[in-house]
mmCIF file of C-alpha atoms (C1' of nucleotides) in Angstrom:
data_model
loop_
_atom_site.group_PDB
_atom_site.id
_atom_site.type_symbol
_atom_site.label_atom_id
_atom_site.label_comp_id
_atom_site.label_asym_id
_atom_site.label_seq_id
_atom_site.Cartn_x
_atom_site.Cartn_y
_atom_site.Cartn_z
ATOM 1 C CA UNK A 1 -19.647 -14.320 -37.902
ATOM 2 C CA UNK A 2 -20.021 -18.009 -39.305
ATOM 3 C CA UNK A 3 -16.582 -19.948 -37.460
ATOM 4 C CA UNK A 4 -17.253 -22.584 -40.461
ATOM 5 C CA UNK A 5 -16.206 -25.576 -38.922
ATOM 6 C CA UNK A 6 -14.000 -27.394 -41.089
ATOM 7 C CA UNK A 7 -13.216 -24.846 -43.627
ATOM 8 C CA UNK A 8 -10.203 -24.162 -44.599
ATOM 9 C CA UNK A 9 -11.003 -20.363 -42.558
ATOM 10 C CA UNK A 10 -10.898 -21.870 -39.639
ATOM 11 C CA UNK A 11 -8.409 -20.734 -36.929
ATOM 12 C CA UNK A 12 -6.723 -22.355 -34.107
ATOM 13 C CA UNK A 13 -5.219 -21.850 -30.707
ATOM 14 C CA UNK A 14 -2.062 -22.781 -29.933
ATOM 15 C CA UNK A 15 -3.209 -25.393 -27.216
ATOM 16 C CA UNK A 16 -5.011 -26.685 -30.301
ATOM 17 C CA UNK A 17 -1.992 -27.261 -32.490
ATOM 18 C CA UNK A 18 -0.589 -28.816 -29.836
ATOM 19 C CA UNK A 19 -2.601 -31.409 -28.745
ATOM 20 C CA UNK A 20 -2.952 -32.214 -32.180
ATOM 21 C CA UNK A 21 0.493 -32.140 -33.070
ATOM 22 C CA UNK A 22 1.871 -33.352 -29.424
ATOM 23 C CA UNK A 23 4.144 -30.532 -28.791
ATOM 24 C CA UNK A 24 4.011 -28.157 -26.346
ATOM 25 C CA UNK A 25 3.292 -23.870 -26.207
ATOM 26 C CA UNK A 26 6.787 -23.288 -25.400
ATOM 27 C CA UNK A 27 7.872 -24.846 -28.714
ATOM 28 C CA UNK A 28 5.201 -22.848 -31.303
ATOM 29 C CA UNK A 29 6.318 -19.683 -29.797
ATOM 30 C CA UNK A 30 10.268 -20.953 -30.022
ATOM 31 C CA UNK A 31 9.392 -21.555 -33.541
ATOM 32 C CA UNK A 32 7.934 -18.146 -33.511
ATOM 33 C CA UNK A 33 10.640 -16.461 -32.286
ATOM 34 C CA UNK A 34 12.892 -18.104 -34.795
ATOM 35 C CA UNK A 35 10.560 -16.521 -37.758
ATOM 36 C CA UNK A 36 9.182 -20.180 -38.703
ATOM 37 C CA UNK A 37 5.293 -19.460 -38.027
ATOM 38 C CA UNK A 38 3.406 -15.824 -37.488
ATOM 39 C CA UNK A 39 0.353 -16.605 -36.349
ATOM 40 C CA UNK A 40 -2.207 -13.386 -36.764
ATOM 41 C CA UNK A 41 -3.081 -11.977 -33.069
ATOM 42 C CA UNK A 42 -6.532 -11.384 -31.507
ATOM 43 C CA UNK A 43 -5.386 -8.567 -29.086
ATOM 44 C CA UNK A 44 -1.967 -10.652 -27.188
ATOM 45 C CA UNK A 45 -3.643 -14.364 -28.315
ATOM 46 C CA UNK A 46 -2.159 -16.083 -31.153
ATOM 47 C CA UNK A 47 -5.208 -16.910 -33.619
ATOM 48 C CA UNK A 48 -3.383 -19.803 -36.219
ATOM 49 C CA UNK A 49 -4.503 -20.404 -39.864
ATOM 50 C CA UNK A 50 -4.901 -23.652 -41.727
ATOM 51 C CA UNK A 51 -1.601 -22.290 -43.501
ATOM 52 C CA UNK A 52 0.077 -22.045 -40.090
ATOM 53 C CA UNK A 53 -1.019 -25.335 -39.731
ATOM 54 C CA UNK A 54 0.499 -26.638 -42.460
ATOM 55 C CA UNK A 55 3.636 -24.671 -41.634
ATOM 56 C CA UNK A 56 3.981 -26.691 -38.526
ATOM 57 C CA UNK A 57 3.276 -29.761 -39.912
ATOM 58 C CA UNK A 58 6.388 -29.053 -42.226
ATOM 59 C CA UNK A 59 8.459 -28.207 -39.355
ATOM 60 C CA UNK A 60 8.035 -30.788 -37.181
ATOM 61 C CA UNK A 61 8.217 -33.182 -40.320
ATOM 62 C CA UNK A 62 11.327 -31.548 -41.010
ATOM 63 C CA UNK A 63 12.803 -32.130 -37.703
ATOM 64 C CA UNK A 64 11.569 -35.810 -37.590
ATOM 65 C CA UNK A 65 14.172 -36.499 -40.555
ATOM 66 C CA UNK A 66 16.566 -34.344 -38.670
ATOM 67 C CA UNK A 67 16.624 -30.658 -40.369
ATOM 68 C CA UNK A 68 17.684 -27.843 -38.317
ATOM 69 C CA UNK A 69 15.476 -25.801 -37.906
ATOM 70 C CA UNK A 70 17.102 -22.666 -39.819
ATOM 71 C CA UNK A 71 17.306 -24.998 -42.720
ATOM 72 C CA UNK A 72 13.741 -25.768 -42.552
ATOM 73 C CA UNK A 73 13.296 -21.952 -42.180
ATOM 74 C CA UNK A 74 14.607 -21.606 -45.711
ATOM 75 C CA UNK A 75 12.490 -24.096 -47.468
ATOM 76 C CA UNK A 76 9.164 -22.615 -46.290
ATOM 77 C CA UNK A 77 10.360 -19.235 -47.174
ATOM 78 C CA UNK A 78 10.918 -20.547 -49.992
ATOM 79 C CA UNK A 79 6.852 -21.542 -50.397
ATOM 80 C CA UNK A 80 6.355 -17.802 -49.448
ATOM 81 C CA UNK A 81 8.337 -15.896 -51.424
ATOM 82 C CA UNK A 82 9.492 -17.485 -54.285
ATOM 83 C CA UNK A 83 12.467 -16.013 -54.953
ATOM 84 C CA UNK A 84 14.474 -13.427 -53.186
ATOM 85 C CA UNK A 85 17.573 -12.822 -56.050
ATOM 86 C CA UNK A 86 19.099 -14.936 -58.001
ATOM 87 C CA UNK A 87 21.912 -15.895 -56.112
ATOM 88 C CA UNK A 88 20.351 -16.740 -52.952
ATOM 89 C CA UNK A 89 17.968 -18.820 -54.786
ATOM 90 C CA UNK A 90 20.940 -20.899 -56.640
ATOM 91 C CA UNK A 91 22.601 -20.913 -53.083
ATOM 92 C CA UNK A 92 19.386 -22.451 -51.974
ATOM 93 C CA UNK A 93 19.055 -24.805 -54.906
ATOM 94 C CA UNK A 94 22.372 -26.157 -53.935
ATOM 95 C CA UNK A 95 21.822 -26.802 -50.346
ATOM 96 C CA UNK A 96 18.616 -28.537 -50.885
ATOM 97 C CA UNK A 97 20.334 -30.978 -53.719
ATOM 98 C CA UNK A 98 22.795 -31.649 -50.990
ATOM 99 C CA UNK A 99 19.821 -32.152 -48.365
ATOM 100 C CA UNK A 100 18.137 -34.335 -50.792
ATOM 101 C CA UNK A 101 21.532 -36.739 -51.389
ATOM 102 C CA UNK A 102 22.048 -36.738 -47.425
ATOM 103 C CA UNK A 103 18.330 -37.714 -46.878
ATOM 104 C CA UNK A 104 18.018 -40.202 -49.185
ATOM 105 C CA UNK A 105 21.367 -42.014 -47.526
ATOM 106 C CA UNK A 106 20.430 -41.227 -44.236
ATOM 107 C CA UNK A 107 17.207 -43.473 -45.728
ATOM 108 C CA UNK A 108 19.920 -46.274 -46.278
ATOM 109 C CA UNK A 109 21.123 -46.076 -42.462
ATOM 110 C CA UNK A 110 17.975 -46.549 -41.778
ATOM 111 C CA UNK A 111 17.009 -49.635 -43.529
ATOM 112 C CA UNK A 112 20.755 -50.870 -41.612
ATOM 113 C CA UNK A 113 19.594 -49.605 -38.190
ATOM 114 C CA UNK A 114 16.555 -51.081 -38.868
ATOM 115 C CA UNK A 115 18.359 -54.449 -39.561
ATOM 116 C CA UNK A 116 20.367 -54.478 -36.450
ATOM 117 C CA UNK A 117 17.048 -53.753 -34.234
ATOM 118 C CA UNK A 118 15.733 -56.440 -35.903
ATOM 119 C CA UNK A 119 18.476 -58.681 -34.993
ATOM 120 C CA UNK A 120 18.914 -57.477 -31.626
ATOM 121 C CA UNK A 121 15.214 -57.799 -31.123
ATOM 122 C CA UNK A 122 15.514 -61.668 -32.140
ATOM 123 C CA UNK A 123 18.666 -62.242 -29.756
ATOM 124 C CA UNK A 124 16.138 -60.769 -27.180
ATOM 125 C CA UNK A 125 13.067 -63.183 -28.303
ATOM 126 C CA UNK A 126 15.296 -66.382 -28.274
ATOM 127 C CA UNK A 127 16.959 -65.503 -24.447
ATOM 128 C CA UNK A 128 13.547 -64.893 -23.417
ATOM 129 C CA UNK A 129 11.568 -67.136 -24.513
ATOM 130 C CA UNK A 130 14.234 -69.675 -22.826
ATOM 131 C CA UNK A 131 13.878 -67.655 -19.566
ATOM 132 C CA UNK A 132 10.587 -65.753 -18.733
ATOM 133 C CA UNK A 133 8.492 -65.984 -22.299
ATOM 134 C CA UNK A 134 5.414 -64.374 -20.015
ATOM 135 C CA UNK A 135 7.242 -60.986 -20.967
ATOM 136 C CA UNK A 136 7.170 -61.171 -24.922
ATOM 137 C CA UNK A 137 4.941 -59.229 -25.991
ATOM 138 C CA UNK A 138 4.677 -57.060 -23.152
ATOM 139 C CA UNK A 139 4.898 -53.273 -24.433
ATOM 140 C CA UNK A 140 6.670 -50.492 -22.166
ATOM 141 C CA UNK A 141 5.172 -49.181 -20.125
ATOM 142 C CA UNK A 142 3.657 -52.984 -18.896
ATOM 143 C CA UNK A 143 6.843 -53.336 -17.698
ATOM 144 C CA UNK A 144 8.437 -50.147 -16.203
ATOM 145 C CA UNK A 145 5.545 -47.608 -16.010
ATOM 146 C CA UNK A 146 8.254 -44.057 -16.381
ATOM 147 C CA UNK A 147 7.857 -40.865 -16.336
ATOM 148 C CA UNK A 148 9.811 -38.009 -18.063
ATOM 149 C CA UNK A 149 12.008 -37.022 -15.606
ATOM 150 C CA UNK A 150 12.768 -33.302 -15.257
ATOM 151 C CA UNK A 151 14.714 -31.948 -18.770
ATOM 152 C CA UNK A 152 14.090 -35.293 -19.988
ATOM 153 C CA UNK A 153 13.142 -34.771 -24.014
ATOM 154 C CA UNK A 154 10.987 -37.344 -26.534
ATOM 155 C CA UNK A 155 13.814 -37.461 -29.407
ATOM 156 C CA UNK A 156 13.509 -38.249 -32.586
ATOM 157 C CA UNK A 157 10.060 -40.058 -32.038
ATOM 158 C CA UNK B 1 55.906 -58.867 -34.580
ATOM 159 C CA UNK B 2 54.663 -58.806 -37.942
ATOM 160 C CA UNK B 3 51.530 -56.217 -38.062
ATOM 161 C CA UNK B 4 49.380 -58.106 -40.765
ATOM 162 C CA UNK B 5 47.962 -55.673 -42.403
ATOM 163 C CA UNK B 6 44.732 -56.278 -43.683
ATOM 164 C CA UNK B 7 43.942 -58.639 -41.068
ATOM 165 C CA UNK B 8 41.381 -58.805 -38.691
ATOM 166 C CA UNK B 9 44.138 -58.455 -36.169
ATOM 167 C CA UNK B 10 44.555 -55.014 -37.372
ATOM 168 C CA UNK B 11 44.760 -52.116 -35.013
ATOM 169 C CA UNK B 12 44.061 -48.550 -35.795
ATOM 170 C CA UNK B 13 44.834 -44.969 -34.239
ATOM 171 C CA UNK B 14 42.785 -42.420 -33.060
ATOM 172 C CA UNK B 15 43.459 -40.301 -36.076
ATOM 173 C CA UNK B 16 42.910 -43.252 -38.591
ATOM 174 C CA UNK B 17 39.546 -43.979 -37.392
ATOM 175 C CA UNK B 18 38.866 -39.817 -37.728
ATOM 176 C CA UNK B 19 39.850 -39.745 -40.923
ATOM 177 C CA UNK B 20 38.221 -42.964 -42.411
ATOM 178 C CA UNK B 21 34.732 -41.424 -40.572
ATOM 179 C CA UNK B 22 35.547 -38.033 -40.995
ATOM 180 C CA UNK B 23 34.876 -37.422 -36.796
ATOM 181 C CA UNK B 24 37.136 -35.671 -34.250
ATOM 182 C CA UNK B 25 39.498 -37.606 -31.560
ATOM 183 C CA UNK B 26 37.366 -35.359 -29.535
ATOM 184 C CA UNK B 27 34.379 -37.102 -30.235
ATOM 185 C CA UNK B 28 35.923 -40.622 -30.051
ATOM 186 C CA UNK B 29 37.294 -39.653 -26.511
ATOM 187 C CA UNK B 30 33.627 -37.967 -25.813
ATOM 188 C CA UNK B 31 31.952 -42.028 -26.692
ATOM 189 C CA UNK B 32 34.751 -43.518 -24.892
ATOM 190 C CA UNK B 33 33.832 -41.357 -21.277
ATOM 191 C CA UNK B 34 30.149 -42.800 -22.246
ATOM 192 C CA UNK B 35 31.109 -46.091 -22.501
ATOM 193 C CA UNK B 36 30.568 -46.726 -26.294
ATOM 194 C CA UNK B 37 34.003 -47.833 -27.045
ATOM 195 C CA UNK B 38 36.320 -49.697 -24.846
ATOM 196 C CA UNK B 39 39.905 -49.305 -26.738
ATOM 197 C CA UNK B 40 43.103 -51.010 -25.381
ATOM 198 C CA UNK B 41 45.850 -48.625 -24.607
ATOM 199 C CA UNK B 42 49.471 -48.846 -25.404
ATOM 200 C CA UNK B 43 50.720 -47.045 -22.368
ATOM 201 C CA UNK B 44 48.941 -43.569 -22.867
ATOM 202 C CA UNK B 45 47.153 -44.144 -26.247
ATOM 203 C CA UNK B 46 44.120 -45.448 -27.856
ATOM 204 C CA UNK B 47 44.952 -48.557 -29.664
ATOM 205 C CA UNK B 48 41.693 -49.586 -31.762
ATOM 206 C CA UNK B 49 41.010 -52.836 -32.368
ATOM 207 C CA UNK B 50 38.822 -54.169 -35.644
ATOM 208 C CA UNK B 51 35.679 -54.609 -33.405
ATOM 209 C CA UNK B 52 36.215 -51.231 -31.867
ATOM 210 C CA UNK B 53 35.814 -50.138 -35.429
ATOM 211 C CA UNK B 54 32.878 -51.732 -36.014
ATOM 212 C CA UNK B 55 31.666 -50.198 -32.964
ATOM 213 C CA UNK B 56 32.487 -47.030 -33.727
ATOM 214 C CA UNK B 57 30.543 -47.163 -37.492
ATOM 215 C CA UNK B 58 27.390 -48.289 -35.664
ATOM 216 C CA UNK B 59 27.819 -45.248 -33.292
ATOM 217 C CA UNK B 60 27.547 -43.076 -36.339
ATOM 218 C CA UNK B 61 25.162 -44.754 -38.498
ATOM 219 C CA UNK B 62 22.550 -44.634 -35.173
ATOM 220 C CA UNK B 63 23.558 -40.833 -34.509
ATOM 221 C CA UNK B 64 22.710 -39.927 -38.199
ATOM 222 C CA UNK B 65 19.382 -41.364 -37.675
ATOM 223 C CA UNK B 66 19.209 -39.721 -34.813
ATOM 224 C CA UNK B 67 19.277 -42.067 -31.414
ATOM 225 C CA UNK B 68 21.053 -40.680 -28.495
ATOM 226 C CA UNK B 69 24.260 -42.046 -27.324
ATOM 227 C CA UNK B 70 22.547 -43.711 -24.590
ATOM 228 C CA UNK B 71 20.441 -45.545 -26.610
ATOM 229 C CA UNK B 72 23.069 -46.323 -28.979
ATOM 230 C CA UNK B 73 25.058 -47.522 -25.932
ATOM 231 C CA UNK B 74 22.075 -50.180 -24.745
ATOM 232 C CA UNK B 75 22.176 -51.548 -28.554
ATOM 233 C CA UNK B 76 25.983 -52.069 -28.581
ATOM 234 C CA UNK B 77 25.989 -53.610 -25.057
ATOM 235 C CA UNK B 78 23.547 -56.194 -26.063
ATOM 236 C CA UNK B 79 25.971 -57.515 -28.656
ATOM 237 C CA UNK B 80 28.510 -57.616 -26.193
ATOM 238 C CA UNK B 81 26.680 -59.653 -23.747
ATOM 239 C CA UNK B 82 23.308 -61.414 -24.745
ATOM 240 C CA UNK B 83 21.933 -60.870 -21.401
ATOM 241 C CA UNK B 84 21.718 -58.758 -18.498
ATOM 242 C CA UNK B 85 18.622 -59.632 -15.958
ATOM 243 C CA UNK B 86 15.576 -61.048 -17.759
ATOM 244 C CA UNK B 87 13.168 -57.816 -17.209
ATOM 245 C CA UNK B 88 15.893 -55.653 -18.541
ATOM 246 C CA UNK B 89 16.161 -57.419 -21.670
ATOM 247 C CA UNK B 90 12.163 -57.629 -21.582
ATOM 248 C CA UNK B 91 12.339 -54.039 -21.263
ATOM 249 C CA UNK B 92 15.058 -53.591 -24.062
ATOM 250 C CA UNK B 93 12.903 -55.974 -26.493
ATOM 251 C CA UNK B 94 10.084 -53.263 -26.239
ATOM 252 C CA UNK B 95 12.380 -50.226 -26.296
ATOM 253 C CA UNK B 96 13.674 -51.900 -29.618
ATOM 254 C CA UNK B 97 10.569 -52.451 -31.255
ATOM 255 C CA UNK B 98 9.222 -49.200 -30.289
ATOM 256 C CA UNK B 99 12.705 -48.055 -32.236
ATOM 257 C CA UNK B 100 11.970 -50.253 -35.235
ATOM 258 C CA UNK B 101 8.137 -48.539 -35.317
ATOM 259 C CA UNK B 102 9.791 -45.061 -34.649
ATOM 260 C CA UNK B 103 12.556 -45.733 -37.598
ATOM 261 C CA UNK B 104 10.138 -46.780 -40.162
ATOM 262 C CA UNK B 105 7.948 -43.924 -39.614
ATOM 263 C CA UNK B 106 10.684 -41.367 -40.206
ATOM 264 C CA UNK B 107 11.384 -42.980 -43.420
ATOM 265 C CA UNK B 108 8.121 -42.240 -44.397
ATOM 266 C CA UNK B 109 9.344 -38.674 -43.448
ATOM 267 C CA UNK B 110 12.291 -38.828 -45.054
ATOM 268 C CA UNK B 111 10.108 -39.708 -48.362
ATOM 269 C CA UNK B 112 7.775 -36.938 -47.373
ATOM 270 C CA UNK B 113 10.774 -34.031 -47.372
ATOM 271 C CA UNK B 114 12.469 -35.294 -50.320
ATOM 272 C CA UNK B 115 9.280 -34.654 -52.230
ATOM 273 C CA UNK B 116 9.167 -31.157 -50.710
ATOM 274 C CA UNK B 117 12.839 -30.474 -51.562
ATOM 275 C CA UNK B 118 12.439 -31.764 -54.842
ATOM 276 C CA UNK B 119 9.326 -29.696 -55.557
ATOM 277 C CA UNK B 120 11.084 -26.557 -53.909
ATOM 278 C CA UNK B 121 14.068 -27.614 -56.206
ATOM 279 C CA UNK B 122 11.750 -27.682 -59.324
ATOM 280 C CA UNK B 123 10.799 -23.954 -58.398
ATOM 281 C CA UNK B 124 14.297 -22.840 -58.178
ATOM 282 C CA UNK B 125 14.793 -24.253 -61.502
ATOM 283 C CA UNK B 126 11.829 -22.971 -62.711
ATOM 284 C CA UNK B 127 13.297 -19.420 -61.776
ATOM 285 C CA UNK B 128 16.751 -19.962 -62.208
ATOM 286 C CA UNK B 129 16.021 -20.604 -66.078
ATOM 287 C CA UNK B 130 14.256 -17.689 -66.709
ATOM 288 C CA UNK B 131 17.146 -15.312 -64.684
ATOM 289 C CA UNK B 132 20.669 -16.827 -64.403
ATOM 290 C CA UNK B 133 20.539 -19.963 -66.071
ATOM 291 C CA UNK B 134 23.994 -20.409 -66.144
ATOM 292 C CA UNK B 135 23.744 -20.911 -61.671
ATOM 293 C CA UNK B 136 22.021 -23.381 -62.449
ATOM 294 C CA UNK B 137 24.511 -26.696 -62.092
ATOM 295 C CA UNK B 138 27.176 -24.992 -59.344
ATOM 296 C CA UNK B 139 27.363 -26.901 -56.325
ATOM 297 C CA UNK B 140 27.493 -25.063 -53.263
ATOM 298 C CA UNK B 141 31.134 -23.931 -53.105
ATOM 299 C CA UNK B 142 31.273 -22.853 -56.396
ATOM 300 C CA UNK B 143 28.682 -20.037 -55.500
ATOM 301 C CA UNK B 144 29.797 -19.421 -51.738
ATOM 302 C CA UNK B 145 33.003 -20.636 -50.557
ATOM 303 C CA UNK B 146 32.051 -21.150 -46.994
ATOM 304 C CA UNK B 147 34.101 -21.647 -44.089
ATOM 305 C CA UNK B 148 32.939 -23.243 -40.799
ATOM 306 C CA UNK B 149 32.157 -20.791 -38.062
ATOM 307 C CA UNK B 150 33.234 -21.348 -34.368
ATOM 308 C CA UNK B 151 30.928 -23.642 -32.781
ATOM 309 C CA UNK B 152 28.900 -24.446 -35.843
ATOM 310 C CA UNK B 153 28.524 -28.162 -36.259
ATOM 311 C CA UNK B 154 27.751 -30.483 -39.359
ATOM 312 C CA UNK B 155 24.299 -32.022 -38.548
ATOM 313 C CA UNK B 156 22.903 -35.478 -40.291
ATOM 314 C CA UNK B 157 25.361 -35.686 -43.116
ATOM 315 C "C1'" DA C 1 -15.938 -10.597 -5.375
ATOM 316 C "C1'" DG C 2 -13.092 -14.277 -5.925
ATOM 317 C "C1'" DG C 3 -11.014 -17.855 -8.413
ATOM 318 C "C1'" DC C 4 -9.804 -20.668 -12.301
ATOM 319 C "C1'" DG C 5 -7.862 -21.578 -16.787
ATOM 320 C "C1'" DA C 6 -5.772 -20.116 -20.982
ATOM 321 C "C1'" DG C 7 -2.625 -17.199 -22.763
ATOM 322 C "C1'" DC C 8 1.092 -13.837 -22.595
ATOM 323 C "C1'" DT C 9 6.222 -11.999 -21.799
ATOM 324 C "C1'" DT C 10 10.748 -12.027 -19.853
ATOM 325 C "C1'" DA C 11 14.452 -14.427 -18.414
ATOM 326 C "C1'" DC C 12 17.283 -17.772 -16.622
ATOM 327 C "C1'" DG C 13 18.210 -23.007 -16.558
ATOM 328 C "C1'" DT C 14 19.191 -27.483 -18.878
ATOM 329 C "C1'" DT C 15 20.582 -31.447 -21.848
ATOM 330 C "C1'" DC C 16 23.264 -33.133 -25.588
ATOM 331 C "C1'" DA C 17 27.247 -33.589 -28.199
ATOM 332 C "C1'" DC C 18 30.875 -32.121 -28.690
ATOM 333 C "C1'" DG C 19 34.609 -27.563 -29.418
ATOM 334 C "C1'" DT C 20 38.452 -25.414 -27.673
ATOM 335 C "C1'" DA C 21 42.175 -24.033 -24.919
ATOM 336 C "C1'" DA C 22 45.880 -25.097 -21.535
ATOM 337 C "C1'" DG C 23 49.450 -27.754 -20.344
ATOM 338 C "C1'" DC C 24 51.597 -32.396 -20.193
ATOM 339 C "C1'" DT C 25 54.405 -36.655 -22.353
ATOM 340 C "C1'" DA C 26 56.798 -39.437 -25.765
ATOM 341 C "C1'" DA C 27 58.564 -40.349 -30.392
ATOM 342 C "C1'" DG C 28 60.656 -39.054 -34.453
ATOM 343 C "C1'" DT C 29 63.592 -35.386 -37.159
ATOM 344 C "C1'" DC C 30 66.307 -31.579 -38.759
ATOM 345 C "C1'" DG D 1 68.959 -30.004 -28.609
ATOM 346 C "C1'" DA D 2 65.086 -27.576 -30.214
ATOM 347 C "C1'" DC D 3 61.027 -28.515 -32.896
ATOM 348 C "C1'" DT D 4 57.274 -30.652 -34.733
ATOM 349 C "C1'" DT D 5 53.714 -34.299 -34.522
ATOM 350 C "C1'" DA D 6 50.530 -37.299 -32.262
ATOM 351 C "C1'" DG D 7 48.570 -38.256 -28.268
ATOM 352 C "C1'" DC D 8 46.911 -37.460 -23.568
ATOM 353 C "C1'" DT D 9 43.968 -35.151 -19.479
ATOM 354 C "C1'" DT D 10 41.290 -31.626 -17.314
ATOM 355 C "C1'" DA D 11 38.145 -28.210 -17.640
ATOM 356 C "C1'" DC D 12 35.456 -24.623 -19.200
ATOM 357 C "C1'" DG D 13 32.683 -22.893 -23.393
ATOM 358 C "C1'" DT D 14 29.055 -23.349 -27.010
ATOM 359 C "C1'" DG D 15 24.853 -23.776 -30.098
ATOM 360 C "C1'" DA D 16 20.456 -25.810 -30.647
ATOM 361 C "C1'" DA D 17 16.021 -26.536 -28.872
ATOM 362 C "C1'" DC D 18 13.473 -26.088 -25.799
ATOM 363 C "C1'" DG D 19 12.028 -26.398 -20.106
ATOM 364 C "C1'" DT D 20 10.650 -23.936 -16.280
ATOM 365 C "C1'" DA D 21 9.505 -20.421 -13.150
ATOM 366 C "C1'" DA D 22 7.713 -15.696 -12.126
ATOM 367 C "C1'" DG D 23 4.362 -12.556 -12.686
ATOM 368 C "C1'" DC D 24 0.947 -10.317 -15.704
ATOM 369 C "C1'" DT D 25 -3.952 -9.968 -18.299
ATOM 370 C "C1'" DC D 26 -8.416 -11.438 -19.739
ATOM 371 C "C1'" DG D 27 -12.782 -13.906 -19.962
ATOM 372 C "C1'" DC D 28 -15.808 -16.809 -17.652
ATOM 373 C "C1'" DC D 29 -18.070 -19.016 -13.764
ATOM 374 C "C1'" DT D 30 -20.292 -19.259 -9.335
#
DNA sequence: AGGCGAGCTTACGTTCACGTAAGCTAAGTC
DNA sequence: GACTTAGCTTACGTGAACGTAAGCTCGCCT
């Protein structure tokens, strides 16, 4: 049996996904659990597909912009099924219009937040380079080498 | 005492600020115990001042593009007083700019998941036309009067 | 034969951002 | 003078999204 590196038949494991994707085991079978990703088994072992693949990519895209993750549920059903009656689909219609107007202002915050970093960044630059400009352009962990501490999550990154 | 309304000397209630931002006292009290907002009191109650205000619509505009509190705390202190400890500030500069990074990459996401909605919208359309095209311009209410459940919570509007 | 690493399940713990209920005060109001 | 309204504090509850620990199997290696 030819593996066919590359191909879009080629499989993954889940420690796979997750170095590529930088989450962790726990998560992809969270996700599984919530119906988001069914990976085919090979006896207990999850075996995922280039579609599973994708299917995480969406999530975790999804999530990045702040989705729930039921609501991102119900657009990849969506890619699945394609409909499911009439109703649920208009119901669905609705809620992703809505998604689409509160993404696309949530794209405005953005832009602000991203002014007041800005700002606050130069109010940093100016007191420093008065005071210790050796540190400017010093990244993180230069400075304060951390680690996560225990329960400690990456947000929003 | 005349009040001046309209004035930057203008104070505001609890409830005022709720209903201008649409939030909870709950959650203004909640941001208060972290140290977000600072308001005067008039013996027992919350007297808000025009800067607390401003405060406060920063709080939400970082929470809807999703920093934490915390970090949203560290960003309002820094307007409140330019310095701190030179390494601190050193080490806020690079928290910042690893925010600014972080913020413009999720509005590549955003960008990203409104095309996805919008295709997934164009599918529902697609099938909505050829079924009930007369669901096909009802905002969400009109289909499904819905009603907040216990705990259930508004996220990223 | 023993041990390691990857994966699995079950189940309880944890952080965040509040919700919610109980019980209080003080100001207006019928 | 009872009632409503707005506010307060304290404290426990909650939903989402995992973390973490315990204890199992399986294949591989030496």
């Amino acid at each position: 049996m030819p593996t066919e590196l590359r191909s879009p038949t080629r499989t993954f494991t889940i420690r796979q996904l997750c170095q590529e994707f930088d989450c962790t085991p726990r998560a992809l079978r969270f996700y599984e659990d919530k119906g988001l990703i069914s990976p085919e088994r090979d006896g207990m072992n999850r075996v995922y597909s280039y579609k599973d693949r994708a299917r995480l990519q969406l999530i975790l895209r999804g999530k990045r912009v702040g989705l729930a993750l039921s609501e991102i549920g119900e657009i990849l059903d969506l890619y699945e099924l394609g409909d499911g009656g009439a109703t649920q689909n208009a119901i669905s219609l609705a809620k992703f219009r809505d998604r689409i107007q509160a993404l696309e202002s949530q794209r405005l915050d953005i832009d602000l937040a991203v002014d007041v970093l800005k700002e606050s960044c130069s109010r940093l630059e100016d007191q420093l380079r008065r005071t210790r400009p050796e540190l400017l352009e010093q990244p993180v962990e230069a400075i304060r080498p951390r680690r996560l501490r225990p329960g400690e999550m990456r947000r929003a990154s």
